[in-house]
Short mmCIF file of C-alpha atoms and ligand atoms in Angstrom, two decimals:
data_model
loop_
_atom_site.label_atom_id
_atom_site.label_comp_id
_atom_site.label_asym_id
_atom_site.label_seq_id
_atom_site.Cartn_x
_atom_site.Cartn_y
_atom_site.Cartn_z
CA MET A 1241 78.12 14.80 14.71
CA ASP A 1242 76.76 11.84 12.73
CA ILE A 1243 77.86 13.32 9.37
CA PRO A 1244 79.69 10.18 8.17
CA ARG A 1245 76.70 8.02 9.13
CA HIS A 1246 74.27 10.07 7.05
CA TRP A 1247 76.77 10.29 4.15
CA ARG A 1248 77.08 6.48 4.08
CA LEU A 1249 73.30 6.14 3.78
CA ARG A 1250 72.90 8.64 0.91
CA LYS A 1251 72.08 6.05 -1.80
CA GLN A 1252 69.39 4.50 0.33
CA ARG A 1253 67.98 7.83 1.50
CA TYR A 1254 67.86 9.64 -1.87
CA ALA A 1255 67.37 6.83 -4.37
CA LEU A 1256 66.00 3.83 -2.46
CA VAL A 1257 68.97 1.70 -3.51
CA GLY A 1258 68.80 -1.76 -2.02
CA GLU A 1259 70.11 -5.11 -3.19
CA VAL A 1260 69.07 -8.09 -5.25
CA CYS A 1261 70.06 -11.66 -4.41
CA ASP A 1262 72.00 -13.22 -7.32
CA ASN A 1263 70.95 -16.63 -6.12
CA CYS A 1264 67.17 -16.38 -5.62
CA ASP A 1265 66.37 -12.94 -7.08
CA ALA A 1266 64.86 -11.63 -3.79
CA LYS A 1267 64.83 -7.82 -3.68
CA LEU A 1268 66.15 -6.43 -0.41
CA PHE A 1269 65.56 -3.06 1.21
CA PRO A 1270 67.21 -1.91 3.39
CA PRO A 1271 70.39 -3.60 2.06
CA ARG A 1272 71.63 -6.31 4.38
CA ASP A 1273 74.31 -8.27 2.44
CA ILE A 1274 72.96 -11.70 3.37
CA CYS A 1275 69.71 -12.76 1.72
CA PRO A 1276 67.13 -13.63 4.41
CA ASP A 1277 65.33 -15.90 1.95
CA CYS A 1278 68.17 -18.21 0.93
CA GLY A 1279 71.14 -17.28 3.13
CA GLU A 1280 73.47 -16.48 0.21
CA GLU A 1281 75.46 -13.29 -0.12
CA ALA A 1282 73.45 -10.48 -1.78
CA LYS A 1283 75.62 -7.54 -2.73
CA THR A 1284 74.35 -6.52 -6.16
CA LEU A 1285 72.81 -3.05 -5.98
CA TYR A 1286 69.20 -2.68 -7.02
CA SER A 1287 67.18 0.54 -7.42
CA PHE A 1288 63.59 0.28 -6.30
CA SER A 1289 60.82 1.96 -8.29
CA GLY A 1290 59.60 3.85 -5.21
CA HIS A 1291 56.03 2.64 -5.74
CA GLY A 1292 54.06 0.69 -3.18
CA GLU A 1293 51.04 0.66 -0.89
CA VAL A 1294 50.36 1.40 2.78
CA TYR A 1295 50.67 -1.75 4.92
CA SER A 1296 49.95 0.05 8.20
CA TYR A 1297 50.07 3.62 9.53
CA THR A 1298 49.80 5.79 12.63
CA THR A 1299 50.36 9.35 13.81
CA VAL A 1300 53.18 10.54 16.08
CA TYR A 1301 52.09 13.33 18.46
CA ASP A 1302 54.95 12.88 21.00
CA PRO A 1303 58.02 13.12 18.77
CA PRO A 1304 61.62 12.36 19.68
CA VAL A 1305 64.17 15.20 19.78
CA GLY A 1306 64.79 16.51 16.24
CA PHE A 1307 61.27 15.79 14.97
CA GLU A 1308 59.28 18.35 17.00
CA GLU A 1309 58.92 20.71 14.04
CA SER A 1310 56.97 18.22 11.93
CA ALA A 1311 54.74 16.85 14.73
CA PRO A 1312 52.13 15.58 14.47
CA TYR A 1313 53.27 13.49 11.51
CA THR A 1314 52.03 10.27 9.92
CA VAL A 1315 54.32 7.26 9.73
CA ALA A 1316 53.72 4.06 7.83
CA ILE A 1317 55.05 0.71 6.83
CA VAL A 1318 54.92 0.71 3.03
CA LYS A 1319 54.90 -2.50 1.01
CA LEU A 1320 57.03 -1.77 -2.04
CA ASP A 1321 55.87 -3.18 -5.41
CA GLU A 1322 59.05 -5.30 -5.53
CA GLY A 1323 58.16 -7.01 -2.21
CA PRO A 1324 59.98 -5.54 0.81
CA LEU A 1325 58.36 -3.53 3.58
CA VAL A 1326 59.89 -0.14 4.42
CA THR A 1327 59.24 2.25 7.31
CA ALA A 1328 58.78 5.93 6.41
CA GLN A 1329 56.76 9.07 6.97
CA LEU A 1330 53.81 9.87 4.72
CA THR A 1331 53.76 13.41 3.32
CA ASP A 1332 51.66 15.72 1.11
CA LEU A 1333 48.52 14.19 2.60
CA GLU A 1334 46.59 17.47 2.78
CA GLU A 1335 43.02 16.41 3.57
CA LYS A 1336 43.45 12.89 2.29
CA GLU A 1337 42.35 10.12 4.67
CA VAL A 1338 45.06 7.44 4.89
CA GLU A 1339 44.01 3.83 4.63
CA ILE A 1340 45.66 0.44 4.40
CA GLY A 1341 46.18 -0.45 0.73
CA MET A 1342 46.46 3.18 -0.41
CA PRO A 1343 48.95 3.49 -3.34
CA VAL A 1344 51.97 5.69 -2.55
CA GLU A 1345 55.19 6.83 -4.22
CA MET A 1346 58.57 7.90 -2.87
CA VAL A 1347 59.62 11.55 -2.66
CA THR A 1348 62.64 13.22 -1.05
CA ARG A 1349 61.97 15.52 1.90
CA LYS A 1350 63.64 16.91 5.01
CA LEU A 1351 63.59 14.16 7.67
CA ARG A 1352 64.76 15.98 10.75
CA SER A 1353 65.88 19.40 11.88
CA ALA A 1354 69.27 20.31 13.25
CA THR A 1355 69.88 19.21 16.82
CA ASP A 1356 73.48 20.34 17.14
CA GLU A 1357 75.55 23.48 16.64
CA ARG A 1358 76.60 22.49 13.12
CA GLY A 1359 72.98 22.73 12.05
CA MET A 1360 72.93 19.60 9.90
CA LEU A 1361 69.59 18.81 8.28
CA VAL A 1362 68.88 15.25 7.20
CA TYR A 1363 67.01 14.57 3.95
CA GLY A 1364 65.63 11.27 2.76
CA TYR A 1365 62.66 9.31 1.47
CA LYS A 1366 59.06 9.82 2.46
CA PHE A 1367 55.99 8.54 0.62
CA ARG A 1368 53.03 10.51 -0.74
CA PRO A 1369 49.66 9.36 -2.08
CA ILE A 1370 49.53 8.71 -5.83
CA LEU A 1371 46.73 11.19 -6.45
CA ASN A 1372 45.09 9.56 -9.41
CA ALA A 1373 46.25 6.01 -8.96
CA SER A 1374 44.22 4.67 -11.89
CA LEU A 1375 46.24 6.74 -14.40
CA VAL A 1376 49.65 5.50 -13.23
CA MET B 883 73.39 -28.11 34.62
CA LYS B 884 73.01 -27.56 38.35
CA GLU B 885 69.76 -26.69 40.08
CA VAL B 886 69.33 -22.91 40.43
CA VAL B 887 67.06 -21.41 43.08
CA ILE B 888 66.04 -17.89 44.07
CA ALA B 889 67.49 -17.16 47.50
CA GLY B 890 66.35 -13.57 47.77
CA VAL B 891 64.27 -10.89 46.08
CA GLY B 892 64.11 -7.11 46.49
CA GLN B 893 62.38 -4.18 44.80
CA THR B 894 61.82 -0.46 45.18
CA PRO B 895 58.48 1.19 44.45
CA VAL B 896 58.18 2.01 40.73
CA GLY B 897 57.59 5.67 39.93
CA GLU B 898 59.25 9.04 39.51
CA HIS B 899 62.16 9.13 41.96
CA TYR B 900 63.56 12.64 41.46
CA ASP B 901 65.21 12.45 44.88
CA ILE B 902 67.04 9.12 44.37
CA SER B 903 70.05 8.58 42.09
CA LEU B 904 70.62 5.53 39.90
CA ARG B 905 73.15 4.03 42.31
CA GLU B 906 71.03 4.68 45.41
CA LEU B 907 68.00 3.14 43.72
CA ALA B 908 70.03 0.00 42.95
CA TYR B 909 71.34 -0.11 46.52
CA LYS B 910 67.84 -0.03 48.07
CA ALA B 911 66.80 -3.12 46.11
CA VAL B 912 70.16 -4.88 46.71
CA GLU B 913 69.83 -4.31 50.46
CA ALA B 914 66.29 -5.75 50.46
CA ALA B 915 67.31 -8.82 48.45
CA ARG B 916 70.35 -9.56 50.62
CA ALA B 917 68.23 -9.32 53.77
CA ASP B 918 65.68 -11.67 52.17
CA ALA B 919 68.50 -14.12 51.34
CA GLY B 920 69.84 -14.15 54.90
CA GLY B 921 72.94 -12.12 54.13
CA LEU B 922 74.26 -14.39 51.38
CA HIS B 923 77.41 -13.01 49.68
CA PRO B 924 77.34 -13.13 45.87
CA GLN B 925 80.45 -13.83 43.82
CA ALA B 926 79.18 -12.28 40.61
CA LEU B 927 76.92 -9.33 39.75
CA TYR B 928 74.93 -8.88 36.52
CA VAL B 929 73.20 -5.56 35.89
CA GLY B 930 70.29 -5.17 33.47
CA ASN B 931 69.98 -1.60 32.22
CA MET B 932 68.88 -0.01 28.96
CA LEU B 933 69.73 3.69 28.87
CA ALA B 934 71.84 4.90 31.80
CA ALA B 935 74.69 5.95 29.47
CA THR B 936 72.31 8.23 27.55
CA LEU B 937 69.85 9.44 30.17
CA SER B 938 72.00 9.44 33.33
CA ARG B 939 75.38 10.00 31.60
CA GLN B 940 76.63 6.91 33.42
CA GLY B 941 78.08 3.81 31.83
CA HIS B 942 80.13 1.02 33.47
CA LEU B 943 77.23 0.01 35.70
CA GLY B 944 78.59 -3.38 36.76
CA THR B 945 81.52 -1.87 38.59
CA LEU B 946 79.56 1.18 39.81
CA ILE B 947 76.93 -0.95 41.52
CA ALA B 948 79.36 -3.52 42.92
CA ASP B 949 81.38 -0.62 44.33
CA PHE B 950 78.47 1.40 45.73
CA CYS B 951 76.76 -1.64 47.26
CA GLY B 952 79.81 -2.80 49.20
CA MET B 953 80.81 -5.61 46.85
CA THR B 954 83.98 -4.08 45.38
CA GLY B 955 86.20 -6.79 43.95
CA ILE B 956 83.61 -9.30 42.70
CA GLU B 957 82.99 -10.10 39.04
CA ALA B 958 80.53 -7.55 37.65
CA SER B 959 79.15 -6.51 34.26
CA ALA B 960 76.13 -4.88 32.66
CA ILE B 961 73.91 -6.42 30.00
CA GLU B 962 71.85 -4.46 27.46
CA GLY B 963 69.05 -5.74 25.27
CA ALA B 964 66.54 -2.85 25.24
CA GLY B 965 63.42 -3.65 27.29
CA ALA B 966 64.65 -7.22 27.73
CA SER B 967 67.84 -6.13 29.55
CA GLY B 968 66.59 -7.30 32.96
CA GLY B 969 65.63 -10.72 31.61
CA LEU B 970 69.03 -11.00 29.93
CA ALA B 971 70.81 -10.14 33.20
CA LEU B 972 68.87 -12.91 34.92
CA ARG B 973 69.89 -15.26 32.12
CA MET B 974 73.56 -14.41 32.79
CA GLY B 975 73.12 -15.01 36.52
CA TYR B 976 71.33 -18.27 35.83
CA LEU B 977 74.11 -19.51 33.51
CA ALA B 978 76.82 -18.54 35.99
CA VAL B 979 75.20 -20.55 38.81
CA ALA B 980 73.90 -23.42 36.66
CA SER B 981 77.35 -23.96 35.16
CA GLY B 982 78.98 -24.12 38.57
CA ALA B 983 81.23 -21.15 37.75
CA VAL B 984 79.95 -19.40 40.88
CA ASP B 985 77.88 -20.51 43.89
CA THR B 986 75.86 -17.31 44.19
CA ALA B 987 75.05 -14.53 41.73
CA ILE B 988 73.17 -11.28 42.18
CA VAL B 989 71.06 -9.83 39.37
CA VAL B 990 70.22 -6.12 39.50
CA GLY B 991 67.73 -4.45 37.15
CA VAL B 992 67.88 -0.68 37.44
CA GLU B 993 66.62 2.18 35.29
CA LYS B 994 65.87 5.91 35.58
CA LEU B 995 63.62 7.12 32.76
CA THR B 996 62.02 10.20 34.33
CA ASP B 997 64.94 12.61 34.82
CA GLN B 998 64.88 13.94 31.25
CA THR B 999 62.26 15.60 29.03
CA VAL B 1000 59.75 13.40 27.21
CA SER B 1001 61.30 14.15 23.79
CA ASN B 1002 64.77 13.18 25.06
CA VAL B 1003 63.43 9.98 26.59
CA ASN B 1004 61.52 9.15 23.38
CA ALA B 1005 64.69 9.68 21.33
CA ALA B 1006 66.74 7.56 23.72
CA ILE B 1007 64.22 4.71 23.66
CA ALA B 1008 64.08 4.99 19.85
CA THR B 1009 67.79 4.02 19.78
CA THR B 1010 66.60 0.50 20.66
CA THR B 1011 64.89 0.33 17.23
CA ASP B 1012 66.83 0.31 13.91
CA ALA B 1013 68.57 3.71 14.15
CA ASP B 1014 69.21 4.03 10.39
CA TYR B 1015 65.86 2.82 9.05
CA GLU B 1016 63.28 3.34 11.81
CA ALA B 1017 64.39 6.00 14.31
CA GLU B 1018 65.77 8.26 11.57
CA GLN B 1019 62.30 8.31 9.99
CA GLY B 1020 60.86 9.69 13.24
CA LEU B 1021 59.57 6.33 14.47
CA THR B 1022 59.30 5.57 18.17
CA LEU B 1023 58.68 2.31 20.03
CA THR B 1024 55.13 3.57 20.58
CA ALA B 1025 54.61 4.18 16.84
CA LEU B 1026 55.86 0.66 16.03
CA ALA B 1027 53.33 -0.81 18.46
CA ALA B 1028 50.60 1.34 16.89
CA LEU B 1029 51.55 0.07 13.41
CA LEU B 1030 51.24 -3.52 14.65
CA MET B 1031 47.90 -2.83 16.32
CA ARG B 1032 46.42 -1.11 13.24
CA ARG B 1033 47.48 -4.02 11.02
CA TYR B 1034 46.08 -6.57 13.50
CA MET B 1035 42.72 -4.77 13.59
CA HIS B 1036 42.69 -4.68 9.79
CA GLU B 1037 43.73 -8.29 9.15
CA PHE B 1038 41.48 -9.87 11.75
CA ASP B 1039 38.64 -7.34 11.73
CA VAL B 1040 39.00 -6.62 15.46
CA PRO B 1041 37.60 -3.40 17.02
CA GLN B 1042 39.77 -1.14 19.19
CA GLY B 1043 37.71 -1.92 22.30
CA ALA B 1044 38.81 -5.58 22.08
CA PHE B 1045 42.19 -4.71 23.62
CA GLY B 1046 40.77 -2.96 26.71
CA GLY B 1047 40.64 -6.10 28.85
CA PHE B 1048 44.43 -6.18 29.11
CA PRO B 1049 45.02 -2.71 30.65
CA ILE B 1050 41.82 -3.02 32.72
CA THR B 1051 43.08 -6.29 34.26
CA ALA B 1052 46.56 -4.84 34.80
CA HIS B 1053 45.16 -1.80 36.62
CA ALA B 1054 42.86 -3.96 38.76
CA ASN B 1055 45.94 -5.92 39.90
CA GLY B 1056 48.10 -2.83 40.34
CA ALA B 1057 45.53 -1.38 42.72
CA THR B 1058 46.68 -3.76 45.48
CA ASN B 1059 50.42 -3.67 44.74
CA PRO B 1060 52.13 -1.17 47.08
CA ASN B 1061 55.08 -0.95 44.66
CA ALA B 1062 52.97 -0.11 41.60
CA MET B 1063 53.16 3.29 39.94
CA TYR B 1064 49.38 3.32 39.32
CA GLN B 1065 47.32 1.88 42.18
CA ARG B 1066 43.96 2.72 40.68
CA ALA B 1067 41.52 0.54 38.75
CA ILE B 1068 40.09 1.79 35.45
CA ASN B 1069 36.70 0.86 34.03
CA PRO B 1070 35.77 -0.19 30.48
CA ASP B 1071 34.01 3.11 29.83
CA ALA B 1072 37.11 5.14 30.73
CA TYR B 1073 39.15 2.95 28.36
CA LEU B 1074 36.81 3.56 25.44
CA LYS B 1075 36.80 7.32 26.06
CA ALA B 1076 40.58 7.69 26.59
CA GLY B 1077 42.47 10.16 24.40
CA MET B 1078 44.49 8.85 21.44
CA VAL B 1079 48.27 8.90 21.74
CA SER B 1080 49.32 7.20 18.52
CA ASP B 1081 46.15 5.92 16.89
CA PRO B 1082 44.84 3.26 17.46
CA LEU B 1083 46.83 3.27 20.76
CA ASN B 1084 45.11 5.35 23.44
CA MET B 1085 46.59 6.57 26.72
CA PHE B 1086 45.50 3.39 28.55
CA ASP B 1087 47.20 1.17 25.94
CA ILE B 1088 50.68 2.44 26.86
CA ALA B 1089 52.70 1.58 29.98
CA PRO B 1090 54.32 4.53 31.76
CA ASN B 1091 58.10 5.00 31.60
CA ALA B 1092 59.37 4.91 35.17
CA ASP B 1093 62.28 4.64 37.59
CA GLY B 1094 62.87 1.50 39.62
CA ALA B 1095 65.25 -1.20 40.74
CA ALA B 1096 64.66 -4.89 41.40
CA VAL B 1097 67.09 -7.59 42.51
CA ILE B 1098 67.29 -11.39 42.52
CA LEU B 1099 69.88 -13.48 44.37
CA LEU B 1100 70.51 -16.87 42.78
CA THR B 1101 72.25 -19.85 44.27
CA ARG B 1102 72.20 -23.65 44.45
CA PRO B 1103 69.94 -25.19 47.12
CA GLU B 1104 72.79 -27.00 48.91
CA ILE B 1105 74.47 -23.65 49.66
CA LEU B 1106 71.51 -22.60 51.84
CA PRO B 1107 70.78 -23.71 55.41
CA SER B 1108 68.25 -26.54 55.50
CA LYS B 1109 65.69 -24.50 57.43
CA PHE B 1110 65.60 -21.41 55.24
CA SER B 1111 63.37 -18.46 56.04
CA HIS B 1112 61.17 -18.76 52.95
CA PRO B 1113 60.13 -21.37 50.36
CA LEU B 1114 62.55 -21.77 47.46
CA VAL B 1115 61.62 -21.13 43.85
CA GLN B 1116 63.58 -22.95 41.17
CA ILE B 1117 64.41 -21.70 37.70
CA THR B 1118 63.63 -24.71 35.53
CA GLY B 1119 63.72 -23.11 32.07
CA SER B 1120 65.72 -20.24 30.58
CA SER B 1121 65.84 -19.21 26.95
CA VAL B 1122 66.74 -16.22 24.79
CA ALA B 1123 65.79 -15.81 21.12
CA THR B 1124 66.08 -12.97 18.63
CA ASP B 1125 64.08 -11.74 15.66
CA THR B 1126 64.99 -9.07 13.09
CA LEU B 1127 65.81 -5.76 14.77
CA ALA B 1128 63.52 -3.78 12.46
CA LEU B 1129 59.84 -4.65 12.32
CA HIS B 1130 59.71 -4.12 8.53
CA ASP B 1131 62.30 -6.86 7.96
CA ARG B 1132 59.91 -9.62 9.11
CA PRO B 1133 57.96 -11.67 6.58
CA GLN B 1134 55.01 -11.79 9.03
CA PRO B 1135 55.16 -8.77 11.38
CA LEU B 1136 52.15 -10.01 13.39
CA SER B 1137 53.85 -13.30 14.17
CA LEU B 1138 56.30 -12.86 17.09
CA HIS B 1139 58.95 -15.39 16.14
CA ALA B 1140 61.42 -14.77 19.00
CA ALA B 1141 58.63 -14.80 21.60
CA ARG B 1142 57.42 -18.15 20.29
CA VAL B 1143 60.84 -19.82 20.08
CA SER B 1144 61.94 -18.75 23.56
CA ILE B 1145 58.66 -19.91 25.16
CA GLU B 1146 58.87 -23.30 23.45
CA SER B 1147 62.49 -23.77 24.49
CA ALA B 1148 62.04 -22.65 28.11
CA CYS B 1149 58.95 -24.86 28.54
CA GLN B 1150 60.74 -27.81 27.00
CA GLN B 1151 63.66 -27.44 29.42
CA ALA B 1152 61.23 -27.31 32.34
CA GLY B 1153 59.26 -30.27 31.02
CA VAL B 1154 55.99 -28.33 31.07
CA SER B 1155 53.51 -27.34 28.39
CA VAL B 1156 51.97 -23.85 28.23
CA GLY B 1157 48.73 -25.45 29.41
CA ASP B 1158 50.44 -26.25 32.75
CA ILE B 1159 51.25 -22.61 33.47
CA ASP B 1160 49.53 -21.13 36.57
CA LEU B 1161 50.42 -17.50 35.81
CA PHE B 1162 52.15 -15.57 33.03
CA GLU B 1163 54.11 -12.36 33.57
CA LEU B 1164 54.26 -11.00 30.02
CA TYR B 1165 55.27 -7.87 28.13
CA ASP B 1166 52.29 -5.51 28.17
CA ALA B 1167 54.10 -2.22 27.45
CA TYR B 1168 51.46 -1.72 24.72
CA SER B 1169 48.03 -3.44 24.59
CA ILE B 1170 48.77 -5.07 21.23
CA TYR B 1171 51.56 -7.26 22.65
CA PRO B 1172 49.61 -9.52 25.09
CA PRO B 1173 47.35 -10.92 22.33
CA LEU B 1174 50.32 -11.39 19.99
CA ILE B 1175 52.28 -13.12 22.79
CA LEU B 1176 49.37 -15.42 23.70
CA GLU B 1177 49.18 -16.37 20.01
CA ALA B 1178 52.96 -16.91 19.86
CA ALA B 1179 52.73 -19.13 22.95
CA GLY B 1180 50.20 -21.33 21.16
CA LEU B 1181 47.44 -20.36 23.60
CA ALA B 1182 45.33 -18.81 20.83
CA GLU B 1183 45.01 -18.95 17.05
CA ALA B 1184 46.31 -16.00 15.02
CA GLY B 1185 43.89 -13.11 15.40
CA GLN B 1186 42.18 -14.55 18.51
CA GLY B 1187 44.58 -13.72 21.37
CA TRP B 1188 42.48 -10.69 22.34
CA GLN B 1189 39.62 -13.02 23.32
CA TRP B 1190 41.58 -14.07 26.44
CA ALA B 1191 40.87 -10.65 27.94
CA GLN B 1192 37.11 -10.81 27.42
CA ASN B 1193 35.65 -12.94 30.24
CA GLY B 1194 37.98 -12.60 33.21
CA GLN B 1195 40.18 -15.49 32.04
CA ILE B 1196 43.37 -13.48 32.72
CA SER B 1197 42.26 -12.09 36.11
CA LEU B 1198 43.86 -13.34 39.36
CA GLN B 1199 41.07 -15.95 39.70
CA GLY B 1200 40.98 -16.79 35.98
CA GLU B 1201 42.32 -19.65 33.93
CA LEU B 1202 45.62 -17.89 33.17
CA PRO B 1203 46.36 -14.84 35.36
CA VAL B 1204 48.69 -12.31 33.68
CA ALA B 1205 50.32 -9.12 34.98
CA THR B 1206 49.50 -10.27 38.52
CA PHE B 1207 51.03 -7.22 40.24
CA GLY B 1208 49.86 -4.79 37.55
CA GLY B 1209 52.27 -5.67 34.74
CA LEU B 1210 54.23 -3.01 32.90
CA LYS B 1211 50.97 -1.10 32.42
CA ALA B 1212 50.09 -0.42 36.07
CA ARG B 1213 53.20 -1.39 38.06
CA GLY B 1214 55.11 0.79 35.57
CA ASN B 1215 57.87 0.14 33.03
CA PRO B 1216 61.36 0.93 34.31
CA GLY B 1217 63.07 -0.27 31.09
CA GLY B 1218 65.96 -2.58 31.89
CA ALA B 1219 64.68 -3.18 35.44
CA THR B 1220 61.31 -4.48 34.22
CA GLY B 1221 62.47 -8.03 33.49
CA VAL B 1222 63.78 -8.39 37.05
CA TYR B 1223 60.54 -6.99 38.54
CA GLN B 1224 58.64 -9.66 36.61
CA ILE B 1225 60.82 -12.39 38.16
CA VAL B 1226 60.48 -10.91 41.67
CA GLU B 1227 56.69 -10.89 41.27
CA ALA B 1228 56.53 -14.44 39.92
CA ALA B 1229 58.76 -15.63 42.79
CA LEU B 1230 56.46 -13.99 45.37
CA GLN B 1231 53.50 -15.78 43.77
CA LEU B 1232 55.22 -19.17 43.96
CA ARG B 1233 56.27 -18.53 47.58
CA SER B 1234 52.62 -17.71 48.40
CA GLN B 1235 53.76 -14.25 49.54
CA ALA B 1236 51.77 -12.22 47.03
CA GLY B 1237 49.25 -10.90 49.57
CA LYS B 1238 46.07 -9.57 47.99
CA ASN B 1239 47.51 -10.40 44.54
CA GLN B 1240 47.99 -14.09 45.32
CA VAL B 1241 47.12 -16.61 42.62
CA LEU B 1242 45.82 -19.70 44.45
CA ASP B 1243 47.98 -22.85 44.27
CA ALA B 1244 50.53 -21.21 41.96
CA LYS B 1245 53.26 -23.76 41.24
CA THR B 1246 54.52 -22.89 37.76
CA ALA B 1247 55.07 -19.40 36.35
CA LEU B 1248 56.06 -18.30 32.86
CA VAL B 1249 57.92 -14.98 32.67
CA GLN B 1250 58.80 -13.21 29.43
CA SER B 1251 60.62 -9.93 28.72
CA LEU B 1252 60.70 -8.43 25.25
CA GLY B 1253 63.12 -5.85 23.84
CA GLY B 1254 62.23 -3.41 21.05
CA ALA B 1255 59.33 -4.51 18.86
CA ALA B 1256 59.73 -8.07 20.22
CA SER B 1257 63.19 -8.21 18.62
CA THR B 1258 64.69 -9.90 21.70
CA ALA B 1259 62.71 -12.37 23.78
CA VAL B 1260 63.82 -13.78 27.13
CA THR B 1261 61.67 -16.44 28.75
CA HIS B 1262 62.02 -18.16 32.12
CA VAL B 1263 60.00 -20.89 33.79
CA LEU B 1264 59.86 -20.71 37.58
CA GLN B 1265 58.54 -23.55 39.72
CA THR B 1266 58.06 -24.28 43.40
CA ASN B 1267 60.95 -26.38 44.70
CA ASN B 1268 59.81 -29.61 46.34
ZN1 ZN C 325 68.41 -15.20 -1.90
#
């Protein structure tokens, strides 16, 4: 169930591969093939640095099926250094208080547990605080 | 375009109907609307529903409901646009009658959201977000609303208590609506002390998922007998607009583009300005949306929409009553049926049949349904027919 869908998304999930518009140089993540800024085709792959800052955040206490194991978990919209906003969980927070503007970096983690008999686990990007942001 | 009027309305109480199936729920509201319309026979049926295929294991709702409600043979189809499904079904009915393709259309909004466990329902509703880039990260519609609210509070330096006026007003209005899920007022103190669900959203900031069915019968005025049993309400504006599906794909997430465009277009068709509106049935599934919608409508500057809820301006006696029968918050939110409930309620206001919830001298109503994180916006203008 859903195996081809997750396989197709592997470059985005593991390496934050989006696109760059050849016409106006806009960086796009997730990839969408048509540049929202200028309307031209944008199919050139572009790997994002994985660095950004928290744009907004909240905590999920009532998770959907498949996410019960990690609840409660913190989700955020992250503004990537290259421009786009991306939605993801925050991880490795330990006692750290999240705030808007906090610098974060991408890591790969388990996204959801198996919900069917084949026991497929889904891995992908999450973001963690850059612990000593001034040294990066 | 031909003149389109509402010949009949029907609704079931909103709540947890363990004992009533999807089709029976639809039938109860259909029966009520047909009686209200003097037994008018529709030639086309449009069903608004969001999740029956997932949560009730039933697709093909157009034919199911035509069949079960004794209308086998007529044109029928189902429309899906997340929480805006009911508004979209009305749009289809409106176009069918306005174009002259049919004389009479019936619009059924029906949804059952309480049969399954909360985690199943949350996962099903999350399919209305971007499945690959939002839901797969564990996001829910509630979390997206919380992200918007947190950002709003940060950008405009607004405290959490500023949003309380919206659910408090909705509950005050729901208290006198016999069809509302919650018929109990809440006070400002209870709001401030309510437990967090998805911070900064507390339990009073979130409308309850519910079961319900609501129905509208549309026709042209000349089809009806000249001495009809109730005043006629005309649909004078109808507009649908879309935004990006995912919230993160918007250059300005706090600016609800689709909501703004559809309000402007519907008002323009009706020849009214938002200042002429006597009541506004809007999307209050989460307390962050009413201020964003009031800003999108041009009724407030960015960051100031919350001020509408401060001094009774949105109460039944206020300058712009909203959620007049309790809104999604207190009447309850039966997904794809919600947009049709909103139209039923606005029609009752304009017919002066709103009982204890009546807005005095209501002549023009604005009604807006939103789907997802305001990714689909459907707006109608209803006016008394002179
Ligand atoms: Zn471009």
